PDB file of C-alpha atoms in Angstrom:
ATOM      1  CA  LYS A   1      38.072   7.427  -5.149  1.00 75.00           C
ATOM      2  CA  TYR A   2      36.951   7.006  -1.434  1.00 86.00           C
ATOM      3  CA  GLY A   3      40.019   6.515   0.301  1.00 91.00           C
ATOM      4  CA  HIS A   4      39.352   3.249   1.800  1.00 92.00           C
ATOM      5  CA  PRO A   5      39.656  -0.301   0.733  1.00 92.00           C
ATOM      6  CA  ILE A   6      36.800  -2.723  -0.207  1.00 91.00           C
ATOM      7  CA  TYR A   7      36.218  -5.680   2.096  1.00 94.00           C
ATOM      8  CA  LEU A   8      32.899  -7.160   0.795  1.00 95.00           C
ATOM      9  CA  LEU A   9      31.282  -7.774  -2.386  1.00 95.00           C
ATOM     10  CA  GLU A  10      28.146  -9.058  -3.047  1.00 97.00           C
ATOM     11  CA  THR A  11      25.859 -10.238  -6.115  1.00 96.00           C
ATOM     12  CA  PHE A  12      22.299 -11.333  -6.802  1.00 96.00           C
ATOM     13  CA  VAL A  13      21.532 -14.106  -9.071  1.00 97.00           C
ATOM     14  CA  GLU A  14      17.980 -14.544 -10.386  1.00 94.00           C
ATOM     15  CA  ARG A  15      17.190 -18.343  -9.624  1.00 89.00           C
ATOM     16  CA  GLU A  16      14.673 -18.687 -12.199  1.00 90.00           C
ATOM     17  CA  ARG A  17      17.153 -17.825 -15.111  1.00 94.00           C
ATOM     18  CA  PHE A  18      20.494 -18.655 -13.944  1.00 94.00           C
ATOM     19  CA  GLN A  19      22.263 -20.972 -11.765  1.00 94.00           C
ATOM     20  CA  GLY A  20      25.298 -18.890 -10.732  1.00 94.00           C
ATOM     21  CA  ILE A  21      27.858 -21.444 -11.752  1.00 95.00           C
ATOM     22  CA  CYS A  22      30.518 -18.864 -12.501  1.00 96.00           C
ATOM     23  CA  TYR A  23      30.281 -17.483  -9.046  1.00 96.00           C
ATOM     24  CA  GLN A  24      30.698 -21.054  -7.711  1.00 96.00           C
ATOM     25  CA  ALA A  25      33.622 -21.714  -9.845  1.00 97.00           C
ATOM     26  CA  ALA A  26      35.199 -18.332  -8.609  1.00 97.00           C
ATOM     27  CA  ASN A  27      34.678 -19.499  -4.917  1.00 97.00           C
ATOM     28  CA  TRP A  28      32.225 -17.062  -3.832  1.00 97.00           C
ATOM     29  CA  ILE A  29      30.097 -18.110  -0.889  1.00 97.00           C
ATOM     30  CA  TYR A  30      26.464 -18.686  -1.140  1.00 98.00           C
ATOM     31  CA  VAL A  31      24.622 -17.165   2.010  1.00 98.00           C
ATOM     32  CA  GLY A  32      21.093 -17.677   1.168  1.00 97.00           C
ATOM     33  CA  GLN A  33      18.117 -16.022  -0.939  1.00 95.00           C
ATOM     34  CA  THR A  34      15.928 -12.930  -0.979  1.00 91.00           C
ATOM     35  CA  LYS A  35      12.599 -13.197  -0.111  1.00 85.00           C
ATOM     36  CA  GLY A  36      10.996 -12.048  -3.436  1.00 83.00           C
ATOM     37  CA  ARG A  37      10.172  -8.367  -2.178  1.00 80.00           C
ATOM     38  CA  SER A  38      11.670  -5.188  -3.639  1.00 79.00           C
ATOM     39  CA  ARG A  39      12.352  -1.730  -2.149  1.00 76.00           C
ATOM     40  CA  ASN A  40       8.952  -0.399  -3.208  1.00 74.00           C
ATOM     41  CA  ASP A  41       6.971  -2.987  -1.695  1.00 71.00           C
ATOM     42  CA  ARG A  42       5.218  -1.645   1.211  1.00 72.00           C
ATOM     43  CA  TYR A  43       2.050  -3.931   1.677  1.00 75.00           C
ATOM     44  CA  ASN A  44       3.551  -7.314   0.732  1.00 71.00           C
ATOM     45  CA  SER A  45       1.932  -7.159  -2.841  1.00 69.00           C
ATOM     46  CA  LEU A  46       4.639  -6.503  -5.238  1.00 65.00           C
ATOM     47  CA  LYS A  47       6.538 -10.034  -6.141  1.00 78.00           C
ATOM     48  CA  VAL A  48       9.717  -9.952  -7.907  1.00 86.00           C
ATOM     49  CA  ALA A  49      11.893 -13.052  -8.642  1.00 89.00           C
ATOM     50  CA  ILE A  50      13.668 -14.650  -6.014  1.00 91.00           C
ATOM     51  CA  LYS A  51      17.529 -14.399  -6.230  1.00 95.00           C
ATOM     52  CA  ASP A  52      20.452 -16.256  -4.667  1.00 96.00           C
ATOM     53  CA  ILE A  53      23.036 -13.935  -2.547  1.00 97.00           C
ATOM     54  CA  TYR A  54      26.564 -14.703  -2.938  1.00 98.00           C
ATOM     55  CA  LEU A  55      29.510 -13.043  -1.220  1.00 97.00           C
TER      56      LEU A  55
END
């Protein structure tokens, strides 16, 4: 649609509910964790679930 190739994909896995086994089995690379903030968190008060990041 946009005329250029895809070079990178990322996914977020909620740690409290899932282990990300399917991504590990598919050789996705674990790169770290989120901080538990959302884009609507202006004042460090809103907490969301910490997620693992895979590439």
